[in-house]
CSV table of C-alpha atoms and ligand atoms in Angstrom, one decimal:
chain,number,residue,atom,x,y,z
I,1,UNK,CA,-6.7,-25.1,-6.8
I,2,UNK,CA,-5.7,-21.8,-5.4
I,3,UNK,CA,-6.3,-18.6,-3.7
I,4,UNK,CA,-9.0,-16.6,-5.7
I,5,UNK,CA,-9.9,-13.0,-5.5
I,6,UNK,CA,-13.7,-13.1,-5.1
I,7,UNK,CA,-14.5,-9.5,-3.8
I,8,UNK,CA,-13.1,-6.1,-4.2
I,9,UNK,CA,-14.0,-2.6,-3.0
I,10,UNK,CA,-12.7,0.9,-2.1
I,11,UNK,CA,-13.4,3.7,0.3
I,12,UNK,CA,-12.5,7.4,-0.5
I,13,UNK,CA,-12.7,10.5,1.8
I,14,UNK,CA,-15.2,13.2,0.7
I,15,UNK,CA,-12.9,16.1,0.3
I,16,UNK,CA,-11.4,16.5,-3.1
I,17,UNK,CA,-8.4,18.9,-3.3
I,18,UNK,CA,-7.4,20.2,-6.7
I,19,UNK,CA,-4.0,21.2,-8.0
I,20,UNK,CA,-5.2,24.9,-8.1
I,21,UNK,CA,-6.1,24.6,-4.5
I,22,UNK,CA,-2.6,23.3,-3.5
I,23,UNK,CA,-1.1,26.1,-5.5
I,24,UNK,CA,-2.6,28.4,-2.8
I,25,UNK,CA,-0.5,26.5,-0.2
I,26,UNK,CA,2.8,26.1,-1.9
I,27,UNK,CA,4.7,27.6,-4.9
I,28,UNK,CA,3.4,25.2,-7.6
I,29,UNK,CA,0.9,25.0,-10.5
I,30,UNK,CA,-1.7,22.7,-12.0
I,31,UNK,CA,0.5,22.7,-15.1
I,32,UNK,CA,3.6,21.5,-13.2
I,33,UNK,CA,1.9,18.8,-11.2
I,34,UNK,CA,-0.2,17.4,-14.0
I,35,UNK,CA,2.6,17.3,-16.5
I,36,UNK,CA,5.2,15.9,-14.1
I,37,UNK,CA,2.9,13.4,-12.4
I,38,UNK,CA,-0.4,12.9,-14.1
I,39,UNK,CA,-2.2,14.1,-10.8
I,40,UNK,CA,-5.1,16.7,-11.1
I,41,UNK,CA,-6.7,16.2,-7.6
I,42,UNK,CA,-6.6,13.9,-4.6
I,43,UNK,CA,-8.9,12.9,-1.8
I,44,UNK,CA,-7.9,14.2,1.6
I,45,UNK,CA,-9.4,12.8,4.9
I,46,UNK,CA,-10.6,15.5,7.3
I,47,UNK,CA,-13.3,13.5,9.2
I,48,UNK,CA,-12.4,10.0,8.1
I,49,UNK,CA,-9.9,7.8,9.9
I,50,UNK,CA,-8.0,5.1,8.1
I,51,UNK,CA,-10.3,2.7,9.7
I,52,UNK,CA,-13.4,4.4,8.4
I,53,UNK,CA,-12.1,4.2,4.9
I,54,UNK,CA,-11.0,0.6,5.4
I,55,UNK,CA,-14.5,-0.3,6.6
I,56,UNK,CA,-16.2,1.1,3.5
I,57,UNK,CA,-13.8,-0.8,1.2
I,58,UNK,CA,-14.1,-4.0,3.2
I,59,UNK,CA,-17.9,-3.9,3.3
I,60,UNK,CA,-17.9,-3.6,-0.5
I,61,UNK,CA,-15.5,-6.4,-0.9
I,62,UNK,CA,-17.5,-8.7,1.4
I,63,UNK,CA,-20.7,-7.9,-0.6
I,64,UNK,CA,-22.3,-6.1,2.3
I,65,UNK,CA,-22.8,-2.9,0.4
I,66,UNK,CA,-25.2,-3.9,-2.4
I,67,UNK,CA,-23.7,-5.3,-5.6
I,68,UNK,CA,-20.0,-6.0,-5.7
I,69,UNK,CA,-18.9,-4.9,-9.3
I,70,UNK,CA,-17.2,-7.7,-11.1
I,71,UNK,CA,-18.4,-10.3,-8.7
I,72,UNK,CA,-22.0,-10.6,-9.6
I,73,UNK,CA,-22.5,-14.3,-9.0
I,74,UNK,CA,-20.6,-14.2,-5.6
I,75,UNK,CA,-23.1,-14.2,-2.6
I,76,UNK,CA,-22.2,-11.9,0.3
I,77,UNK,CA,-19.8,-13.4,2.9
I,78,UNK,CA,-21.0,-14.1,6.4
I,79,UNK,CA,-18.8,-12.4,9.1
I,80,UNK,CA,-17.8,-15.8,10.5
I,81,UNK,CA,-16.6,-16.9,7.0
I,82,UNK,CA,-13.5,-14.7,7.2
I,83,UNK,CA,-10.6,-16.4,9.1
I,84,UNK,CA,-7.8,-13.9,8.3
I,85,UNK,CA,-7.5,-10.2,8.2
I,86,UNK,CA,-4.3,-8.5,6.8
I,87,UNK,CA,-4.2,-4.8,7.0
I,88,UNK,CA,-1.4,-3.0,5.0
I,89,UNK,CA,-0.8,0.6,6.2
I,90,UNK,CA,2.0,2.9,7.3
I,91,UNK,CA,-0.6,5.4,8.7
I,92,UNK,CA,-2.6,3.4,11.4
I,93,UNK,CA,-4.9,5.4,13.5
I,94,UNK,CA,-3.3,3.9,16.6
I,95,UNK,CA,-0.1,1.9,17.3
I,96,UNK,CA,-2.2,-0.3,19.6
I,97,UNK,CA,-4.3,-2.1,18.8
I,98,UNK,CA,-3.6,-2.9,15.2
I,99,UNK,CA,-5.8,-1.5,12.5
I,100,UNK,CA,-6.5,-5.2,11.6
I,101,UNK,CA,-7.8,-5.9,15.1
I,102,UNK,CA,-10.0,-2.8,15.1
I,103,UNK,CA,-11.5,-3.7,11.7
I,104,UNK,CA,-12.1,-7.2,12.9
I,105,UNK,CA,-14.1,-5.7,15.8
I,106,UNK,CA,-16.0,-3.2,13.7
I,107,UNK,CA,-17.1,-5.9,11.2
I,108,UNK,CA,-17.7,-8.6,13.8
I,109,UNK,CA,-15.3,-11.0,12.1
I,110,UNK,CA,-15.1,-13.2,15.2
I,111,UNK,CA,-13.3,-16.1,13.6
I,112,UNK,CA,-10.5,-14.1,12.1
I,113,UNK,CA,-6.8,-13.8,13.0
I,114,UNK,CA,-6.0,-10.2,12.4
I,115,UNK,CA,-2.7,-8.3,12.1
I,116,UNK,CA,-1.1,-5.4,10.3
I,117,UNK,CA,1.8,-5.3,7.8
I,118,UNK,CA,4.0,-2.3,6.8
I,119,UNK,CA,5.9,-2.6,3.5
I,120,UNK,CA,5.1,1.1,2.6
I,121,UNK,CA,3.5,1.3,-0.9
I,122,UNK,CA,4.1,-2.4,-1.6
I,123,UNK,CA,2.2,-3.3,1.6
I,124,UNK,CA,-0.9,-4.6,-0.2
I,125,UNK,CA,1.1,-6.8,-2.5
I,126,UNK,CA,3.2,-8.1,0.5
I,127,UNK,CA,0.0,-8.8,2.4
I,128,UNK,CA,-1.7,-10.7,-0.4
I,129,UNK,CA,1.5,-12.8,-0.7
I,130,UNK,CA,1.5,-13.5,3.0
I,131,UNK,CA,-2.2,-14.3,3.0
I,132,UNK,CA,-1.7,-16.7,0.1
I,133,UNK,CA,1.3,-18.4,1.8
I,134,UNK,CA,-0.7,-18.9,5.0
I,135,UNK,CA,-3.7,-20.3,3.0
I,136,UNK,CA,-1.5,-22.7,1.0
I,137,UNK,CA,0.4,-23.8,4.1
I,138,UNK,CA,-2.9,-24.4,6.0
I,139,UNK,CA,-4.1,-26.9,3.2
I,140,UNK,CA,-1.0,-29.0,3.5
I,141,UNK,CA,-0.3,-32.0,5.8
I,142,UNK,CA,1.0,-31.5,9.2
I,143,UNK,CA,2.9,-34.8,10.1
I,144,UNK,CA,0.0,-36.2,12.0
I,145,UNK,CA,-0.2,-33.4,14.6
I,146,UNK,CA,-3.2,-31.1,14.9
I,147,UNK,CA,-1.0,-28.7,12.9
I,148,UNK,CA,-1.7,-25.1,12.2
I,149,UNK,CA,-4.6,-22.7,11.7
I,150,UNK,CA,-6.8,-23.3,8.8
I,151,UNK,CA,-7.5,-20.3,6.4
I,152,UNK,CA,-10.1,-20.4,3.6
I,153,UNK,CA,-11.1,-16.7,3.4
I,154,UNK,CA,-9.0,-13.7,3.9
I,155,UNK,CA,-9.7,-10.0,3.9
I,156,UNK,CA,-6.7,-8.1,2.7
I,157,UNK,CA,-6.9,-4.3,3.1
I,158,UNK,CA,-4.7,-1.4,2.1
I,159,UNK,CA,-5.7,1.9,3.8
I,160,UNK,CA,-3.8,5.2,4.3
I,161,UNK,CA,-4.1,8.7,5.6
I,162,UNK,CA,-0.9,10.0,4.2
I,163,UNK,CA,-2.2,13.5,4.7
I,164,UNK,CA,-1.3,13.0,8.4
I,165,UNK,CA,2.4,12.6,7.6
I,166,UNK,CA,2.6,15.0,4.7
I,167,UNK,CA,4.6,18.2,5.1
I,168,UNK,CA,2.2,20.7,3.6
I,169,UNK,CA,4.9,23.3,3.1
I,170,UNK,CA,7.0,21.0,1.0
I,171,UNK,CA,6.0,21.2,-2.7
I,172,UNK,CA,8.4,18.4,-3.5
I,173,UNK,CA,6.1,15.9,-1.7
I,174,UNK,CA,2.8,17.4,-0.7
I,175,UNK,CA,1.5,17.5,-4.3
I,176,UNK,CA,1.9,13.7,-4.6
I,177,UNK,CA,-0.1,12.0,-1.9
I,178,UNK,CA,-3.8,11.3,-1.2
I,179,UNK,CA,-5.9,9.2,1.3
I,180,UNK,CA,-8.0,6.2,0.6
I,181,UNK,CA,-8.6,2.4,1.2
I,182,UNK,CA,-9.1,-0.7,-0.9
I,183,UNK,CA,-9.8,-4.3,0.0
I,184,UNK,CA,-10.1,-7.7,-1.5
I,185,UNK,CA,-11.6,-10.9,-0.2
I,186,UNK,CA,-9.6,-14.1,-1.2
I,187,UNK,CA,-11.1,-17.5,-1.1
I,188,UNK,CA,-9.4,-20.9,-1.3
I,189,UNK,CA,-10.9,-22.8,-4.1
I,190,UNK,CA,-10.3,-26.4,-5.2
I,191,UNK,CA,-11.4,-25.8,-8.8
I,192,UNK,CA,-9.7,-22.5,-9.9
I,193,UNK,CA,-5.9,-21.4,-10.0
I,194,UNK,CA,-6.5,-18.0,-8.4
I,195,UNK,CA,-2.9,-16.6,-7.5
I,196,UNK,CA,-0.5,-18.2,-9.9
I,197,UNK,CA,2.7,-16.6,-8.9
I,198,UNK,CA,4.1,-13.9,-6.6
I,199,UNK,CA,7.3,-12.0,-5.9
I,200,UNK,CA,8.3,-9.8,-3.1
I,201,UNK,CA,11.8,-8.2,-2.8
I,202,UNK,CA,13.8,-5.8,-0.7
I,203,UNK,CA,16.6,-3.5,-1.6
I,204,UNK,CA,18.4,-1.4,1.0
I,205,UNK,CA,17.6,2.3,0.9
I,206,UNK,CA,21.3,3.3,1.6
I,207,UNK,CA,20.8,7.0,0.9
I,208,UNK,CA,17.5,7.3,3.0
I,209,UNK,CA,15.7,8.4,-0.2
I,210,UNK,CA,12.3,7.8,1.4
I,211,UNK,CA,11.8,8.2,5.1
I,212,UNK,CA,9.3,9.3,7.8
I,213,UNK,CA,10.6,9.2,11.4
I,214,UNK,CA,8.4,7.8,14.2
I,215,UNK,CA,6.7,10.3,16.5
I,216,UNK,CA,7.8,8.7,19.8
I,217,UNK,CA,10.1,10.8,21.9
I,218,UNK,CA,11.9,8.3,23.9
I,219,UNK,CA,13.6,5.1,22.6
I,220,UNK,CA,13.1,3.4,26.1
I,221,UNK,CA,10.4,2.9,28.6
I,222,UNK,CA,10.7,4.5,32.0
I,223,UNK,CA,10.7,2.8,35.4
I,224,UNK,CA,8.1,3.4,38.2
I,225,UNK,CA,9.7,6.6,39.2
I,226,UNK,CA,9.8,8.0,35.7
I,227,UNK,CA,13.5,7.5,35.5
I,228,UNK,CA,15.1,5.8,32.5
I,229,UNK,CA,17.4,3.7,34.4
I,230,UNK,CA,19.2,2.2,31.5
I,231,UNK,CA,20.2,5.5,30.1
I,232,UNK,CA,21.0,7.0,33.6
I,233,UNK,CA,23.5,4.1,34.2
I,234,UNK,CA,25.0,4.4,30.7
I,235,UNK,CA,25.0,8.1,29.7
I,236,UNK,CA,27.5,7.9,26.9
I,237,UNK,CA,27.4,4.2,26.1
I,238,UNK,CA,25.8,2.0,23.7
I,239,UNK,CA,22.2,2.8,25.0
I,240,UNK,CA,22.6,6.5,24.8
I,241,UNK,CA,23.9,6.0,21.2
I,242,UNK,CA,20.4,4.8,20.3
I,243,UNK,CA,19.0,8.2,21.1
I,244,UNK,CA,16.6,10.3,19.1
I,245,UNK,CA,19.5,12.3,17.6
I,246,UNK,CA,21.2,9.1,16.5
I,247,UNK,CA,17.9,7.9,14.9
I,248,UNK,CA,17.6,11.2,13.1
I,249,UNK,CA,21.2,11.0,11.9
I,250,UNK,CA,20.6,7.4,10.7
I,251,UNK,CA,17.5,8.5,8.7
I,252,UNK,CA,19.2,11.7,7.6
I,253,UNK,CA,16.4,14.0,8.9
I,254,UNK,CA,18.2,16.1,11.4
I,255,UNK,CA,18.9,18.9,9.0
I,256,UNK,CA,15.3,19.2,8.0
I,257,UNK,CA,14.2,19.3,11.5
I,258,UNK,CA,16.6,22.0,12.4
I,259,UNK,CA,15.2,24.0,9.5
I,260,UNK,CA,11.8,23.9,11.0
I,261,UNK,CA,10.2,21.0,9.0
I,262,UNK,CA,7.8,18.9,11.0
I,263,UNK,CA,9.5,15.8,12.3
I,264,UNK,CA,7.0,13.2,11.5
I,265,UNK,CA,6.6,13.9,7.8
I,266,UNK,CA,7.6,12.1,4.6
I,267,UNK,CA,11.0,13.2,3.2
I,268,UNK,CA,11.9,12.0,-0.2
I,269,UNK,CA,14.6,12.3,-2.8
I,270,UNK,CA,12.2,12.2,-5.8
I,271,UNK,CA,14.7,11.5,-8.5
I,272,UNK,CA,16.4,8.6,-6.7
I,273,UNK,CA,13.0,7.0,-5.9
I,274,UNK,CA,12.0,7.6,-9.5
I,275,UNK,CA,14.9,5.6,-10.9
I,276,UNK,CA,14.4,2.8,-8.4
I,277,UNK,CA,10.6,2.7,-9.1
I,278,UNK,CA,10.8,2.4,-12.9
I,279,UNK,CA,13.2,-0.5,-12.7
I,280,UNK,CA,11.5,-2.2,-9.7
I,281,UNK,CA,8.2,-2.2,-11.5
I,282,UNK,CA,9.5,-3.6,-14.6
I,283,UNK,CA,11.6,-6.2,-12.8
I,284,UNK,CA,8.7,-7.4,-10.6
I,285,UNK,CA,6.4,-7.9,-13.7
I,286,UNK,CA,9.1,-10.0,-15.4
I,287,UNK,CA,9.7,-12.0,-12.3
I,288,UNK,CA,6.1,-13.1,-11.7
I,289,UNK,CA,5.7,-13.9,-15.5
I,290,UNK,CA,8.9,-16.0,-15.2
I,291,UNK,CA,7.6,-17.8,-12.1
I,292,UNK,CA,4.3,-18.6,-13.8
I,293,UNK,CA,6.0,-19.6,-17.1
I,294,UNK,CA,3.9,-17.0,-19.0
I,295,UNK,CA,4.6,-14.1,-21.2
I,296,UNK,CA,3.2,-10.5,-21.5
I,297,UNK,CA,1.0,-11.7,-24.3
I,298,UNK,CA,-1.0,-13.8,-21.7
I,299,UNK,CA,-1.7,-10.8,-19.5
I,300,UNK,CA,-4.9,-8.9,-19.9
I,301,UNK,CA,-4.2,-6.1,-17.4
I,302,UNK,CA,-1.4,-4.8,-15.3
I,303,UNK,CA,-2.6,-2.9,-12.1
I,304,UNK,CA,0.4,-0.9,-10.9
I,305,UNK,CA,1.1,1.2,-7.9
I,306,UNK,CA,0.1,4.9,-8.8
I,307,UNK,CA,3.0,7.0,-7.7
I,308,UNK,CA,3.6,8.9,-10.9
I,309,UNK,CA,2.1,8.4,-14.3
I,310,UNK,CA,5.6,8.9,-15.8
I,311,UNK,CA,6.9,5.9,-13.8
I,312,UNK,CA,4.1,3.8,-15.4
I,313,UNK,CA,4.9,5.2,-18.8
I,314,UNK,CA,8.6,4.3,-18.3
I,315,UNK,CA,7.8,0.7,-17.4
I,316,UNK,CA,5.3,0.4,-20.2
I,317,UNK,CA,8.1,1.4,-22.6
I,318,UNK,CA,10.6,-0.9,-21.2
I,319,UNK,CA,8.2,-3.8,-21.3
I,320,UNK,CA,7.2,-2.9,-24.9
I,321,UNK,CA,3.5,-2.5,-23.9
I,322,UNK,CA,0.8,0.1,-24.8
I,323,UNK,CA,-0.5,2.1,-21.9
I,324,UNK,CA,-4.0,0.6,-22.5
I,325,UNK,CA,-2.6,-2.6,-20.9
I,326,UNK,CA,-2.3,-0.7,-17.6
I,327,UNK,CA,-5.0,0.5,-15.3
I,328,UNK,CA,-4.2,4.1,-14.5
I,329,UNK,CA,-6.2,5.8,-11.8
I,330,UNK,CA,-3.8,8.5,-10.6
I,331,UNK,CA,-5.5,11.6,-12.0
I,332,UNK,CA,-8.0,12.1,-9.2
I,333,UNK,CA,-6.3,10.2,-6.4
I,334,UNK,CA,-2.5,10.7,-6.3
I,335,UNK,CA,-0.4,8.2,-4.4
I,336,UNK,CA,-2.2,6.7,-1.5
I,337,UNK,CA,0.6,4.1,-0.7
I,338,UNK,CA,-0.7,0.7,0.3
I,339,UNK,CA,-4.2,1.7,-0.8
I,340,UNK,CA,-3.3,2.4,-4.4
I,341,UNK,CA,-3.2,-1.2,-5.7
I,342,UNK,CA,-6.5,-2.4,-4.3
I,343,UNK,CA,-8.3,0.8,-5.1
I,344,UNK,CA,-7.0,0.7,-8.7
I,345,UNK,CA,-8.0,-3.0,-9.0
I,346,UNK,CA,-11.4,-2.0,-7.8
I,347,UNK,CA,-11.6,0.6,-10.6
I,348,UNK,CA,-10.7,-2.1,-13.1
I,349,UNK,CA,-13.5,-4.3,-11.9
I,350,UNK,CA,-15.9,-1.3,-11.8
I,351,UNK,CA,-15.2,-0.4,-15.4
I,352,UNK,CA,-15.5,-4.0,-16.6
I,353,UNK,CA,-11.8,-4.4,-17.6
I,354,UNK,CA,-11.3,-7.7,-15.9
I,355,UNK,CA,-13.4,-10.7,-17.0
I,356,UNK,CA,-13.4,-14.2,-15.5
I,357,UNK,CA,-10.4,-16.2,-16.8
I,358,UNK,CA,-8.3,-13.1,-17.4
I,359,UNK,CA,-4.7,-13.0,-16.1
I,360,UNK,CA,-3.9,-9.9,-14.2
I,361,UNK,CA,-0.7,-8.6,-12.6
I,362,UNK,CA,-0.7,-6.3,-9.5
I,363,UNK,CA,2.7,-4.5,-9.1
I,364,UNK,CA,4.0,-2.1,-6.6
I,365,UNK,CA,7.2,-0.5,-5.1
I,366,UNK,CA,7.9,1.7,-2.0
I,367,UNK,CA,9.9,2.8,0.8
I,368,UNK,CA,12.2,0.2,2.4
I,369,UNK,CA,13.0,-0.2,-0.4
I,370,UNK,CA,10.3,-2.7,-1.2
I,371,UNK,CA,8.8,-4.1,-4.5
I,372,UNK,CA,6.6,-6.9,-5.6
I,373,UNK,CA,4.0,-8.4,-7.8
I,374,UNK,CA,1.1,-10.9,-7.8
I,375,UNK,CA,-0.2,-12.6,-10.9
I,376,UNK,CA,-3.6,-14.2,-10.7
I,377,UNK,CA,-6.4,-15.6,-12.8
I,378,UNK,CA,-9.6,-13.8,-12.3
Q,401,ACO,N1,5.8,22.5,-8.2
Q,401,ACO,C1,6.6,23.3,-9.0
Q,401,ACO,N2,7.9,23.0,-9.0
Q,401,ACO,C2,8.4,21.9,-8.3
Q,401,ACO,C3,7.5,21.1,-7.6
Q,401,ACO,C4,6.1,21.5,-7.6
Q,401,ACO,N3,5.2,20.8,-6.8
Q,401,ACO,N4,8.2,20.1,-7.0
Q,401,ACO,C5,9.4,20.3,-7.3
Q,401,ACO,N5,9.5,21.3,-8.2
Q,401,ACO,C6,10.8,21.9,-8.8
Q,401,ACO,C7,12.0,21.5,-8.1
Q,401,ACO,O1,12.3,22.4,-7.0
Q,401,ACO,C8,13.0,21.7,-9.2
Q,401,ACO,O2,13.3,23.0,-9.3
Q,401,ACO,P1,14.9,23.5,-9.7
Q,401,ACO,O3,15.2,22.8,-10.9
Q,401,ACO,O4,14.8,24.9,-9.6
Q,401,ACO,O5,15.6,22.8,-8.5
Q,401,ACO,C9,12.2,21.2,-10.5
Q,401,ACO,O6,10.8,21.3,-10.1
Q,401,ACO,C10,12.6,19.9,-11.0
Q,401,ACO,O7,12.4,19.0,-9.8
Q,401,ACO,P2,12.7,17.4,-10.0
Q,401,ACO,O8,12.8,16.8,-8.7
Q,401,ACO,O9,13.8,17.2,-11.0
Q,401,ACO,O10,11.4,17.0,-10.7
Q,401,ACO,P3,11.0,15.6,-11.3
Q,401,ACO,O11,10.6,15.7,-12.7
Q,401,ACO,O12,12.0,14.6,-10.9
Q,401,ACO,O13,9.6,15.3,-10.6
Q,401,ACO,C11,8.8,14.0,-8.7
Q,401,ACO,C12,9.6,15.1,-9.2
Q,401,ACO,C13,7.4,14.2,-9.1
Q,401,ACO,C14,8.8,14.0,-7.2
Q,401,ACO,C15,9.4,12.7,-9.3
Q,401,ACO,O14,10.8,12.7,-9.1
Q,401,ACO,C16,8.8,11.5,-8.7
Q,401,ACO,O15,7.6,11.1,-9.0
Q,401,ACO,N6,9.6,10.6,-7.9
Q,401,ACO,C17,9.1,9.4,-7.5
Q,401,ACO,C18,8.2,9.6,-6.3
Q,401,ACO,C19,7.6,8.3,-5.8
Q,401,ACO,O16,7.5,7.4,-6.6
Q,401,ACO,N7,7.4,8.1,-4.5
Q,401,ACO,C20,6.9,6.8,-4.2
Q,401,ACO,C21,6.9,6.3,-2.9
Q,401,ACO,S1,5.9,7.3,-1.8
Q,401,ACO,C22,5.7,6.3,-0.4
Q,401,ACO,O17,6.3,5.3,-0.3
Q,401,ACO,C23,4.8,6.9,0.6
């Protein structure tokens, strides 16, 4: 018995931006970008919100959009079947309500508990792990009480509009990111293993190698007269210390802001993240294998986060695997954070690379620093 992936889909914005087009914005070239990252173009949302993209992906995963590739025997789900929606994003359209709540409303998932999760680029892997944990817990006994919510079907989404928090003057970052959404439906089944093992992990980002400050301008709410009473009574004390300047210092962004960079934009020390990423990816794969008592020989396909093709090559070499054992979809997408893994999984199903009974590993890393993997039987 276990938590099985029974639907998968993706949603992409219409606009495709090539490396040559980016070279008109910043001092870069198709040669530099494609040789250092494997990226040739990326989709950018102009009209579409994160929610619009998520809706397209979710409809496909639910079987509401014609045939769902790779899941031909799976009938479409009814809206009331879905009892859990987990939405991984770092670029929600709004802070309130959550993207999950908005998606629930759009799709009419009236029985679903819905909430967002932010673990940066690992958000989808974290969300799938949380969904599985809730589903497993809901099957277990409850000491005779009425216990906890029951979950049999979860919709797990990763959706991003990273273009909204990209500094389009910064060639170190703006060439890397794209927008998009991916989704899976997971079902609790009594006759199939589904997710066999999972691993999620945090390291401290002690050097602030990957940050994006929030856009709010005040750390505290104001009273009825518009006065921040707490700060007024404690101008130099502990509360004042939690000021915007202090937050900028903590995140190491004050210098960039002073130099005219937009405040709410991704700032990254690429080389530090690169080093972390290669090892985190490898380690997460080995951890889920160990937890499942399996070896790399048992794995049909690895579906990694798509930040840089060179990171995937580094991990492949360390694991002693050929690149054909990885699904690589970075060339026309770039890095779309939490949306990467489910979109890449959807590509693998679309191209017939995953058959029933195959064992597959999804693996990701990101800001936080977060990393993790999920090993499942298709
Ligand atoms: N075009 C041309 N030149 C560039 C560009 C560009 N787009 N970007 C940087 N350069 C220059 C640099 O300025 C530098 O020039 P210098 O030597 O004169 O100073 C030179 O190229 C080399 O720069 P490096 O940073 O050493 O380049 P590197 O080979 O490390 O590649 C990259 C940079 C692609 C960012 C790489 O470090 C990387 O992929 N890091 C990981 C990023 C990542 O995984 N992020 C994931 C998380 S994202 C999230 O969570 C939302």
